XYZ file of C-alpha atoms in Angstrom:
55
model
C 71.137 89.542 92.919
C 69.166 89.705 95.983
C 65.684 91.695 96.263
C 67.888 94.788 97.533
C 70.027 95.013 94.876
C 73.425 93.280 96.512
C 74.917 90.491 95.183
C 75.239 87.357 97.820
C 78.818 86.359 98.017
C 79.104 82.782 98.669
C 81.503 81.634 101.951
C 84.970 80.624 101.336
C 85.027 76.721 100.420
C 88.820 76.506 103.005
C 90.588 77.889 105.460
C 92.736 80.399 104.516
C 96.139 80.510 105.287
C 97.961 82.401 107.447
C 100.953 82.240 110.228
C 100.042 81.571 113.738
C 103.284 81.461 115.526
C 104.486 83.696 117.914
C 105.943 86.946 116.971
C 109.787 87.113 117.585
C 111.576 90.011 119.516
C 112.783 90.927 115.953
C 109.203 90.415 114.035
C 107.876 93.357 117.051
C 111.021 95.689 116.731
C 110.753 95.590 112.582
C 107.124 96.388 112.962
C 107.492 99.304 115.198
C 110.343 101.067 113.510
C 108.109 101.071 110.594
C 105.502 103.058 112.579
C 105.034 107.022 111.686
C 105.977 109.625 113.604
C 103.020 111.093 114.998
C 100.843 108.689 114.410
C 99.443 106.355 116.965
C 99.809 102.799 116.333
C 96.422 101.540 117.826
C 93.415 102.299 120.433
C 95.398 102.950 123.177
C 96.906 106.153 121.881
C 100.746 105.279 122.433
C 102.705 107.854 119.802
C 104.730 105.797 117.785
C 107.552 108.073 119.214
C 107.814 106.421 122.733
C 107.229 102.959 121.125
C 110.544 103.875 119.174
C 112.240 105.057 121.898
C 112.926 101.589 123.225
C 113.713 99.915 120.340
């Protein structure tokens, strides 16, 4: 415990993994038909309607 009360949580000891390939046509068109209606998808306010619209 530190003088405020938190405990310090040491750094991870490796690199985690994860994939760093380029997202296929069919990665980006699975991903947006699982969007909500009504929802936007990110900052730039798109509705996940016109996203579908094209896919």
């Amino acid at each position: 415990m530190t003088k405020d009360g938190i405990t310090e949580i040491p750094p991870a000891t490796s690199a985690l993994p994860f994939k760093c390939c380029t997202p296929t046509k069919e990665n980006i068109s699975s991903a947006i038909k699982q969007l909500k209606n009504g929802k936007s998808a990110g900052s730039d306010s798109i509705p996940a309607e016109a996203l579908m619209a094209d896919v």
